[in-house]
Each structure stands twice: as C-alpha cells, then as structure tokens.
Amino acid sequence: MGAAALLVVLLTACQAHATTSPESPAATASASAPPIASTSATPAGPLVVVSNPVDQVHYSISLIDVDGRTVARASAAYGDQKPVPFPGSAAGGSPSGMANPVVQPIALYRLLPDAGACCDAFLPTISVSDTRVYFPDGPRTIRYLGRDGSTGVATTLPEVGALARAVFSVSPDDRRIAIGVFDWSSPVMITVVTIQDLQGGDHSVEVRRSAFPLEAWPVGWHAGNLVLARMPALGGAPNPNAATAYSVLNPVTGEDLGFLGGMTCPVVGPLSRAGTACVAGRCHCIMAVDWTGTQTPTYSYADPSEMNWAALSPDGHAVIFNEIYGPRTGGGIWRDGSVTFMPNYSGSPNQWLDESHTIVACAAGDAGGECFGIQDLRTTTTVEVTLPGSIVGVVPGGL
C-alpha cells in the first residue's frame, strides 16, 4: 500500500505556518525506556498520538500538543500482529498478491487509517482513553502513557497461543478493558469478547461470541456501552478499525443498542463523539451516522466512484471530505450545508483533533511520512510538526 500525505483542510488560500521539530526518539530505544515528560504543567488541551518505528522490534508512542511540542513519549516492543485469517483474506488462504503473508508492525504503515494491506485486515493495536494511551509491550503486556508523562504496566492480555490473537479497548475512564480474542484453532474461527476491570481484572465476563460473517471486536466505548467493529473490510478499509460497520453493545445485558454503517453505507474515517461517517452508494454522498444508527446526508461527491476517508466532527455538524477522481479534486469541510473547498488538492486521511483543530498535511506535501500539520480553524494558522510515524489517535479518546 503506497504512502500518501494526510488530507489537508484548507479554509482559505492563504495560511500562516509555523514549524516545529519534536525531539526524535533514540535510535536504539528499549522496551523499558522511560517516557519523556512535559517540562511544564500537564497540558490541558487535546493531544495527537503518534506511533513511530524505532527499529525492527521496537516502536515509540509520542503525545504532541496543539503547539507542536512533544509532551510525553515512551517506547515498547511490538505486540502480536499476526494476520487474522478472515474468510477471503490472504491469511485465510485466498489467492492474492500476498502469497506468503508476514507480520507487519502496524506502526510502519504511514496510512495506518487504511488498516489493511493487500487482502488482509490489520487490526488496531492501540487504545486511547480520556487521559492515557494504552499500547502493547511485547505479546501480552499492555502499558500506558499519560498526558502528564506517567507510564507503567496497565494489565496483561490472556495467553492465546499460535492460532489466536487478542485485541483490546480501554474505557475512557481507565476503569475497564474489553478484550477480543480471535481463535482459529478449529475449522470455524470464533471471536469472543470479554470485559474485566483494568486493575485486578482476574474475573472477566463474556459479552459476545461470534463467527463468520458476524465477527465483532472491541474498538471503543460510548456512554458506558462497548463499540464493536463488524464485518472486516479486507484489502484496505478507509477507517482505522478495518470495519464495514459498528454496533453498540450494552455490556450488562448483551443487547445491541444500535448499528452504524453496513454494506449499503460502509463506514469511513475515525469514530467521534457524535458517531462516524459512512458513504452511501444510493446518493454518492457522505452520511453522518449518530449512535442510534440514524443517517443524515452531508457532502455529495461529484464522481459516483468516490468512496474516501471522511471524518465526522465531534459535534456531528461538520465532515472533512476528500475528492480524488474529479471533475473536482481536493479536500475541504462540509458544515451544516455549507462547503469550503480547495481545488487542485489531493490528499488522504486527516481528522479532527477537537472542534477547533484538525490534523492535516504539511503545506508542501509529505510523501515520506515525516511531517503533519495541526490547523487552528479559528485563525486558519497551521503548526507543522516534523516527526516520522503514523497518527494513531487523539487524547481525549472517549466517544
């Protein structure tokens, strides 16, 4: 999958730019390397979460504030990232250009939000709460990095064996963790989702057991309920979770409370506090989907073949869009029926940091994945951050 720049949202033809270069991680960081803590008070604003490969076995997690400064960083060893053999995938035995699939550290993908390579689905490996980032350190250990620079071991994943893989999602209040285990040791792969306390979670409660084509795995939390990704999108999904749809699960009763997206409107872009976006073929448009599953039309593509990354704002009233094929090309923001569009721009994933800031590409483009911008929509100024790696989330991460 070729690398591409993050989608630039340009609200005016003239922008002011500032450039900052956060301290780069050491070339030989170890799994137990201490974090880089903020030299001032704990930042109160939103933070960008960046994952950066350090070497073949280690990666770093950095937290960047709206001024482009690294306020915290920690490094770890890559976790279990073996491909899950979904039916139809390369790992599942289907013919593809990936005859001998290998484990690829997800942080090495500049286009992490596409979440897939060839015909496999590369699942998210990092979870973000309202104050912390949770990330693997080896095959089972889950560590955290706080916005205040604190770090430590949060929990351990279950021992799953060679023919299984575990993924996880921590609640926004740092109290619970949902663990999804894909087990393909038998002819029919089973996915089991359990919930336990993050601390002292020796007792877990099973909340969902599923098999093809209804596989479900945890990717977030909303209003105390668990958000599950559904229907794996193979070969590159335009969202961070390799999902075609989401469901909202009551963790106490096991009841499905709502469904977002699906085959007629595959989900695109990241989840937000308002829900997510999906692209409906019936109108060639981006739908804003709330947590009840209600779809509201927003931006309509000029070309009916478009189905690109789009990001729903936290309040649900705006969508960042991208047109690749024309007759218009470029990106912009749809907000309450009004469109601000910059022609002659081509880009790919970007997202909202909060209602006032977006994560965008650098002005000169960034084919090498070494730079991104944080744009203040109130002033149209952009702080450019020189830091290699993939943007894997924002703090706060609660939905």
Short mmCIF file of C-alpha atoms in Angstrom, two decimals:
data_model
loop_
_atom_site.label_atom_id
_atom_site.label_comp_id
_atom_site.label_asym_id
_atom_site.label_seq_id
_atom_site.Cartn_x
_atom_site.Cartn_y
_atom_site.Cartn_z
CA MET A 1 0.00 0.00 0.00
CA GLY A 2 1.61 3.22 -1.16
CA ALA A 3 2.24 6.00 1.27
CA ALA A 4 0.34 9.25 0.89
CA ALA A 5 0.02 12.50 2.76
CA LEU A 6 -2.68 13.27 5.25
CA LEU A 7 -5.68 15.19 3.88
CA VAL A 8 -5.22 18.94 4.09
CA VAL A 9 -8.19 21.05 5.05
CA LEU A 10 -7.62 24.49 3.59
CA LEU A 11 -10.20 27.03 4.58
CA THR A 12 -8.50 29.94 2.87
CA ALA A 13 -5.98 30.30 0.10
CA CYS A 14 -3.57 31.97 2.47
CA GLN A 15 -2.42 30.39 5.71
CA ALA A 16 0.24 31.18 8.26
CA HIS A 17 2.58 28.31 9.09
CA ALA A 18 4.88 27.63 11.99
CA THR A 19 7.22 24.67 12.02
CA THR A 20 8.42 22.69 14.99
CA SER A 21 10.58 19.61 15.24
CA PRO A 22 9.90 17.50 18.32
CA GLU A 23 12.87 15.69 19.69
CA SER A 24 13.20 12.46 17.73
CA PRO A 25 13.37 9.13 19.59
CA ALA A 26 16.71 7.50 20.19
CA ALA A 27 17.76 5.02 17.53
CA THR A 28 18.04 2.14 19.97
CA ALA A 29 15.22 2.67 22.45
CA SER A 30 14.39 -0.32 24.62
CA ALA A 31 11.02 -1.63 25.71
CA SER A 32 11.58 -0.27 29.19
CA ALA A 33 12.83 3.16 28.17
CA PRO A 34 11.40 5.91 30.41
CA PRO A 35 8.96 8.41 28.92
CA ILE A 36 9.77 11.98 28.08
CA ALA A 37 7.63 14.00 30.45
CA SER A 38 6.43 17.53 29.93
CA THR A 39 8.77 20.19 31.26
CA SER A 40 5.80 22.32 32.32
CA ALA A 41 2.35 21.70 33.74
CA THR A 42 0.29 18.86 32.35
CA PRO A 43 -1.20 20.10 29.04
CA ALA A 44 -4.91 20.75 29.26
CA GLY A 45 -5.66 20.77 25.53
CA PRO A 46 -6.04 17.92 23.06
CA LEU A 47 -3.04 15.83 22.03
CA VAL A 48 -2.08 13.99 18.85
CA VAL A 49 -0.91 10.39 19.35
CA VAL A 50 1.91 9.36 17.01
CA SER A 51 3.40 5.87 16.69
CA ASN A 52 6.90 5.73 15.26
CA PRO A 53 9.06 2.69 14.42
CA VAL A 54 12.37 2.77 16.28
CA ASP A 55 13.92 -0.44 14.94
CA GLN A 56 12.73 -3.85 13.78
CA VAL A 57 11.36 -4.80 17.18
CA HIS A 58 10.63 -1.51 18.96
CA TYR A 59 8.40 1.50 18.40
CA SER A 60 7.62 4.70 20.26
CA ILE A 61 4.43 6.49 21.26
CA SER A 62 4.54 10.31 21.34
CA LEU A 63 1.95 12.83 22.55
CA ILE A 64 2.02 16.16 20.68
CA ASP A 65 0.17 19.28 21.83
CA VAL A 66 -1.52 21.90 19.63
CA ASP A 67 1.69 23.93 19.57
CA GLY A 68 3.58 21.00 18.06
CA ARG A 69 5.56 20.13 21.19
CA THR A 70 6.22 16.58 22.37
CA VAL A 71 4.83 16.49 25.91
CA ALA A 72 5.36 12.78 26.59
CA ARG A 73 6.91 9.76 24.93
CA ALA A 74 7.53 6.10 25.72
CA SER A 75 8.85 3.14 23.75
CA ALA A 76 7.99 -0.54 23.72
CA ALA A 77 8.38 -3.80 21.86
CA TYR A 78 5.85 -4.62 19.15
CA GLY A 79 2.95 -6.79 20.22
CA ASP A 80 1.22 -9.66 18.48
CA GLN A 81 0.23 -8.50 15.00
CA LYS A 82 -0.17 -11.73 13.07
CA PRO A 83 -2.86 -11.51 10.37
CA VAL A 84 -6.25 -12.88 11.38
CA PRO A 85 -7.45 -15.40 8.74
CA PHE A 86 -10.82 -13.85 7.98
CA PRO A 87 -12.60 -15.73 5.18
CA GLY A 88 -11.49 -14.23 1.88
CA SER A 89 -8.24 -12.84 3.25
CA ALA A 90 -4.70 -13.75 2.27
CA ALA A 91 -4.09 -15.19 5.74
CA GLY A 92 -7.27 -17.20 5.24
CA GLY A 93 -5.81 -18.84 2.16
CA SER A 94 -7.38 -16.77 -0.61
CA PRO A 95 -5.24 -16.02 -3.68
CA SER A 96 -3.77 -12.55 -3.67
CA GLY A 97 -0.58 -10.65 -4.22
CA MET A 98 0.43 -11.66 -0.70
CA ALA A 99 1.14 -15.37 -1.17
CA ASN A 100 3.28 -15.57 1.96
CA PRO A 101 1.84 -13.02 4.39
CA VAL A 102 4.24 -11.82 7.05
CA VAL A 103 3.67 -9.93 10.26
CA GLN A 104 3.98 -6.20 9.59
CA PRO A 105 4.23 -3.83 12.57
CA ILE A 106 1.21 -1.61 12.14
CA ALA A 107 3.20 1.49 13.08
CA LEU A 108 5.21 1.04 9.88
CA TYR A 109 2.15 1.86 7.81
CA ARG A 110 2.11 5.58 7.12
CA LEU A 111 -1.52 5.19 6.08
CA LEU A 112 -2.49 3.46 9.28
CA PRO A 113 -6.13 4.55 8.98
CA ASP A 114 -6.45 2.39 5.86
CA ALA A 115 -5.94 -0.51 8.29
CA GLY A 116 -5.29 -3.14 5.63
CA ALA A 117 -2.60 -4.33 3.25
CA CYS A 118 -3.35 -6.39 0.18
CA CYS A 119 -6.08 -8.77 1.23
CA ASP A 120 -5.65 -8.88 4.99
CA ALA A 121 -7.20 -6.70 7.68
CA PHE A 122 -4.63 -5.17 10.02
CA LEU A 123 -6.45 -4.51 13.25
CA PRO A 124 -5.81 -1.54 15.56
CA THR A 125 -3.27 -2.22 18.29
CA ILE A 126 -3.55 0.94 20.41
CA SER A 127 -6.39 2.23 22.62
CA VAL A 128 -6.85 5.81 23.84
CA SER A 129 -8.80 6.86 26.93
CA ASP A 130 -9.54 10.43 28.00
CA THR A 131 -6.15 10.77 29.71
CA ARG A 132 -3.92 7.91 28.54
CA VAL A 133 -2.71 5.89 25.58
CA TYR A 134 -2.58 2.11 26.02
CA PHE A 135 -0.18 0.13 23.85
CA PRO A 136 1.42 -3.33 23.66
CA ASP A 137 4.89 -4.02 25.00
CA GLY A 138 5.56 -7.48 23.65
CA PRO A 139 2.93 -10.16 23.02
CA ARG A 140 0.92 -9.78 26.26
CA THR A 141 1.91 -6.72 28.33
CA ILE A 142 -0.20 -3.56 27.95
CA ARG A 143 1.47 -0.33 29.07
CA TYR A 144 0.08 3.17 29.37
CA LEU A 145 1.43 6.66 28.72
CA GLY A 146 -0.39 9.52 30.43
CA ARG A 147 -0.70 13.08 29.22
CA ASP A 148 1.30 14.01 32.33
CA GLY A 149 4.19 11.78 31.21
CA SER A 150 3.41 8.98 33.65
CA THR A 151 3.85 5.44 32.39
CA GLY A 152 3.59 1.89 33.67
CA VAL A 153 2.08 -1.55 33.15
CA ALA A 154 -1.71 -1.44 32.93
CA THR A 155 -2.55 -5.13 32.52
CA THR A 156 -1.68 -8.26 30.57
CA LEU A 157 -3.59 -9.89 27.75
CA PRO A 158 -4.53 -13.56 28.02
CA GLU A 159 -2.19 -16.24 26.69
CA VAL A 160 -3.82 -17.15 23.37
CA GLY A 161 -1.39 -19.40 21.51
CA ALA A 162 -0.17 -19.55 17.93
CA LEU A 163 -3.60 -19.84 16.30
CA ALA A 164 -5.26 -16.92 18.04
CA ARG A 165 -4.85 -13.20 18.55
CA ALA A 166 -6.12 -10.74 21.15
CA VAL A 167 -7.13 -7.09 20.63
CA PHE A 168 -8.36 -4.66 23.27
CA SER A 169 -10.11 -1.38 24.06
CA VAL A 170 -9.88 0.53 27.36
CA SER A 171 -12.83 2.59 28.62
CA PRO A 172 -12.49 6.41 28.64
CA ASP A 173 -12.36 6.48 32.46
CA ASP A 174 -9.50 3.92 32.59
CA ARG A 175 -11.57 1.51 34.68
CA ARG A 176 -12.46 -1.32 32.29
CA ILE A 177 -10.91 -3.16 29.38
CA ALA A 178 -12.67 -5.14 26.66
CA ILE A 179 -10.63 -7.94 25.11
CA GLY A 180 -11.50 -9.63 21.84
CA VAL A 181 -9.86 -12.97 21.04
CA PHE A 182 -9.88 -14.39 17.52
CA ASP A 183 -9.39 -18.17 17.76
CA TRP A 184 -8.85 -20.14 14.56
CA SER A 185 -7.56 -23.35 16.16
CA SER A 186 -10.72 -25.11 14.95
CA PRO A 187 -12.15 -25.18 11.39
CA VAL A 188 -14.54 -22.31 12.16
CA MET A 189 -12.91 -19.20 13.66
CA ILE A 190 -14.63 -17.96 16.80
CA THR A 191 -14.36 -14.44 18.21
CA VAL A 192 -15.01 -13.97 21.93
CA VAL A 193 -15.29 -10.56 23.60
CA THR A 194 -14.91 -10.25 27.37
CA ILE A 195 -14.88 -7.29 29.76
CA GLN A 196 -12.96 -7.00 33.02
CA ASP A 197 -11.66 -4.36 35.39
CA LEU A 198 -8.43 -2.84 34.15
CA GLN A 199 -6.85 -3.20 37.58
CA GLY A 200 -7.23 -6.51 39.36
CA GLY A 201 -9.23 -7.91 36.49
CA ASP A 202 -8.86 -11.59 37.31
CA HIS A 203 -12.56 -12.14 36.65
CA SER A 204 -13.86 -11.49 33.14
CA VAL A 205 -17.40 -11.55 31.78
CA GLU A 206 -18.13 -12.80 28.28
CA VAL A 207 -20.37 -10.34 26.43
CA ARG A 208 -20.24 -11.55 22.83
CA ARG A 209 -19.34 -14.75 20.96
CA SER A 210 -19.47 -14.65 17.18
CA ALA A 211 -18.34 -16.35 13.99
CA PHE A 212 -18.26 -15.52 10.28
CA PRO A 213 -19.91 -13.44 8.92
CA LEU A 214 -20.81 -11.74 12.22
CA GLU A 215 -17.33 -11.32 13.73
CA ALA A 216 -17.12 -8.47 16.23
CA TRP A 217 -14.15 -6.96 18.04
CA PRO A 218 -13.86 -4.06 20.53
CA VAL A 219 -12.72 -0.66 19.24
CA GLY A 220 -14.17 1.93 21.66
CA TRP A 221 -16.71 2.92 24.30
CA HIS A 222 -19.69 5.29 24.17
CA ALA A 223 -21.81 6.32 27.17
CA GLY A 224 -20.72 3.26 29.12
CA ASN A 225 -21.50 0.90 26.25
CA LEU A 226 -19.00 -1.05 24.18
CA VAL A 227 -18.44 -0.22 20.49
CA LEU A 228 -17.71 -3.26 18.33
CA ALA A 229 -16.31 -3.27 14.81
CA ARG A 230 -18.25 -5.56 12.46
CA MET A 231 -17.72 -7.16 9.06
CA PRO A 232 -13.96 -6.96 8.37
CA ALA A 233 -13.02 -4.85 5.36
CA LEU A 234 -10.18 -6.57 3.52
CA GLY A 235 -7.58 -5.01 1.28
CA GLY A 236 -7.63 -1.60 2.91
CA ALA A 237 -10.53 -0.03 4.77
CA PRO A 238 -10.84 3.78 4.79
CA ASN A 239 -11.13 3.73 8.59
CA PRO A 240 -8.77 2.86 11.47
CA ASN A 241 -10.56 -0.35 12.50
CA ALA A 242 -10.76 -2.47 9.32
CA ALA A 243 -14.54 -2.33 9.75
CA THR A 244 -17.52 -2.12 7.43
CA ALA A 245 -19.92 -1.33 10.28
CA TYR A 246 -20.11 -0.84 14.05
CA SER A 247 -22.55 -1.94 16.71
CA VAL A 248 -23.14 -0.55 20.20
CA LEU A 249 -23.38 -3.24 22.87
CA ASN A 250 -24.83 -2.96 26.37
CA PRO A 251 -22.11 -4.75 28.39
CA VAL A 252 -24.58 -5.72 31.14
CA THR A 253 -27.44 -7.18 29.10
CA GLY A 254 -25.56 -8.09 25.91
CA GLU A 255 -28.18 -6.20 23.90
CA ASP A 256 -27.25 -4.45 20.65
CA LEU A 257 -28.37 -0.84 21.04
CA GLY A 258 -27.58 0.45 17.58
CA PHE A 259 -25.82 -0.26 14.30
CA LEU A 260 -23.68 2.25 12.41
CA GLY A 261 -22.98 1.72 8.71
CA GLY A 262 -23.11 -1.58 6.83
CA MET A 263 -22.95 -2.94 3.30
CA THR A 264 -25.13 -0.15 1.86
CA CYS A 265 -23.16 2.55 3.71
CA PRO A 266 -19.66 1.31 4.67
CA VAL A 267 -18.09 3.30 7.50
CA VAL A 268 -15.21 5.64 6.70
CA GLY A 269 -12.88 7.69 8.85
CA PRO A 270 -12.44 7.57 12.64
CA LEU A 271 -15.13 7.29 15.27
CA SER A 272 -16.04 10.55 17.01
CA ARG A 273 -18.17 11.59 19.97
CA ALA A 274 -21.02 12.15 17.52
CA GLY A 275 -20.71 8.77 15.77
CA THR A 276 -18.95 8.25 12.45
CA ALA A 277 -19.26 8.83 8.71
CA CYS A 278 -20.24 6.33 6.04
CA VAL A 279 -20.52 6.54 2.26
CA ALA A 280 -23.90 5.69 0.72
CA GLY A 281 -23.88 4.48 -2.87
CA ARG A 282 -27.53 5.42 -3.36
CA CYS A 283 -26.72 9.13 -3.18
CA HIS A 284 -22.93 9.10 -3.75
CA CYS A 285 -22.71 11.06 -0.54
CA ILE A 286 -21.19 11.03 2.92
CA MET A 287 -23.64 10.26 5.68
CA ALA A 288 -23.22 11.43 9.27
CA VAL A 289 -24.26 8.46 11.41
CA ASP A 290 -25.14 9.01 15.05
CA TRP A 291 -25.03 6.42 17.82
CA THR A 292 -28.59 5.28 17.18
CA GLY A 293 -27.66 4.48 13.57
CA THR A 294 -29.59 7.43 12.12
CA GLN A 295 -28.01 8.61 8.86
CA THR A 296 -28.03 12.26 7.77
CA PRO A 297 -26.74 13.27 4.30
CA THR A 298 -23.82 15.70 4.23
CA TYR A 299 -21.41 16.21 1.34
CA SER A 300 -22.26 14.76 -2.10
CA TYR A 301 -19.40 13.59 -4.30
CA ALA A 302 -19.10 14.91 -7.83
CA ASP A 303 -17.92 11.49 -9.06
CA PRO A 304 -20.08 8.45 -8.16
CA SER A 305 -17.00 6.21 -7.86
CA GLU A 306 -15.66 8.12 -4.85
CA MET A 307 -15.52 6.33 -1.50
CA ASN A 308 -12.84 8.01 0.54
CA TRP A 309 -11.81 8.69 4.09
CA ALA A 310 -14.12 11.23 5.71
CA ALA A 311 -14.09 12.46 9.30
CA LEU A 312 -17.18 13.45 11.31
CA SER A 313 -16.61 16.31 13.75
CA PRO A 314 -17.07 15.76 17.50
CA ASP A 315 -20.36 17.71 17.48
CA GLY A 316 -21.65 15.93 14.37
CA HIS A 317 -22.27 19.13 12.39
CA ALA A 318 -19.25 19.01 10.08
CA VAL A 319 -17.44 16.49 7.88
CA ILE A 320 -13.96 16.63 6.41
CA PHE A 321 -14.09 15.19 2.88
CA ASN A 322 -11.76 14.38 0.01
CA GLU A 323 -12.35 14.13 -3.75
CA ILE A 324 -9.79 12.17 -5.77
CA TYR A 325 -11.31 11.41 -9.16
CA GLY A 326 -12.92 14.68 -10.15
CA PRO A 327 -14.23 16.57 -12.00
CA ARG A 328 -13.28 18.33 -8.78
CA THR A 329 -10.25 17.20 -6.84
CA GLY A 330 -9.28 18.33 -3.41
CA GLY A 331 -10.44 18.39 0.14
CA GLY A 332 -12.48 20.58 2.40
CA ILE A 333 -15.10 20.84 5.13
CA TRP A 334 -18.85 20.47 4.85
CA ARG A 335 -20.55 22.23 7.77
CA ASP A 336 -24.33 22.48 8.17
CA GLY A 337 -24.87 22.58 4.41
CA SER A 338 -22.03 24.96 3.60
CA VAL A 339 -18.91 23.71 1.79
CA THR A 340 -15.45 25.22 1.91
CA PHE A 341 -13.50 23.58 -0.91
CA MET A 342 -9.92 23.99 -2.15
CA PRO A 343 -9.48 22.75 -5.75
CA ASN A 344 -6.30 21.21 -7.12
CA TYR A 345 -5.55 19.48 -3.85
CA SER A 346 -5.07 15.76 -3.49
CA GLY A 347 -4.52 14.08 -0.17
CA SER A 348 -5.71 11.36 2.14
CA PRO A 349 -6.62 10.74 5.76
CA ASN A 350 -6.95 13.57 8.20
CA GLN A 351 -9.13 14.00 11.25
CA TRP A 352 -10.45 16.31 13.94
CA LEU A 353 -8.31 16.99 16.98
CA ASP A 354 -11.20 18.89 18.57
CA GLU A 355 -13.89 21.27 17.29
CA SER A 356 -11.30 23.97 16.63
CA HIS A 357 -8.32 21.97 15.33
CA THR A 358 -7.74 19.47 12.55
CA ILE A 359 -4.78 17.24 11.78
CA VAL A 360 -3.69 17.97 8.23
CA ALA A 361 -0.80 17.59 5.82
CA CYS A 362 2.14 19.93 5.61
CA ALA A 363 1.85 22.72 3.07
CA ALA A 364 4.48 21.27 0.73
CA GLY A 365 3.11 17.73 0.94
CA ASP A 366 4.70 14.82 2.72
CA ALA A 367 5.21 11.68 0.66
CA GLY A 368 7.82 10.43 3.10
CA GLY A 369 5.65 10.48 6.19
CA GLU A 370 7.92 12.89 8.07
CA CYS A 371 5.54 15.77 8.74
CA PHE A 372 1.97 16.66 9.66
CA GLY A 373 0.15 19.87 10.50
CA ILE A 374 -2.19 20.98 13.28
CA GLN A 375 -4.57 23.59 11.90
CA ASP A 376 -6.46 26.09 14.04
CA LEU A 377 -9.75 26.62 12.21
CA ARG A 378 -10.42 29.87 14.06
CA THR A 379 -7.27 31.58 12.76
CA THR A 380 -6.50 29.30 9.74
CA THR A 381 -2.92 29.02 11.01
CA THR A 382 -1.11 25.69 10.85
CA VAL A 383 1.68 24.42 13.07
CA GLU A 384 3.79 21.95 11.12
CA VAL A 385 5.34 19.11 13.10
CA THR A 386 8.38 17.28 11.76
CA LEU A 387 8.04 13.80 13.21
CA PRO A 388 8.06 10.49 11.32
CA GLY A 389 5.42 7.93 12.07
CA SER A 390 1.68 7.31 11.94
CA ILE A 391 -1.08 9.26 13.66
CA VAL A 392 -2.98 6.62 15.63
CA GLY A 393 -5.39 8.66 17.73
CA VAL A 394 -6.10 11.75 19.79
CA VAL A 395 -6.34 12.46 23.53
CA PRO A 396 -9.02 12.63 24.86
CA GLY A 397 -10.12 9.47 23.08
CA GLY A 398 -13.52 8.94 24.66
CA LEU A 399 -16.54 8.67 22.41
#
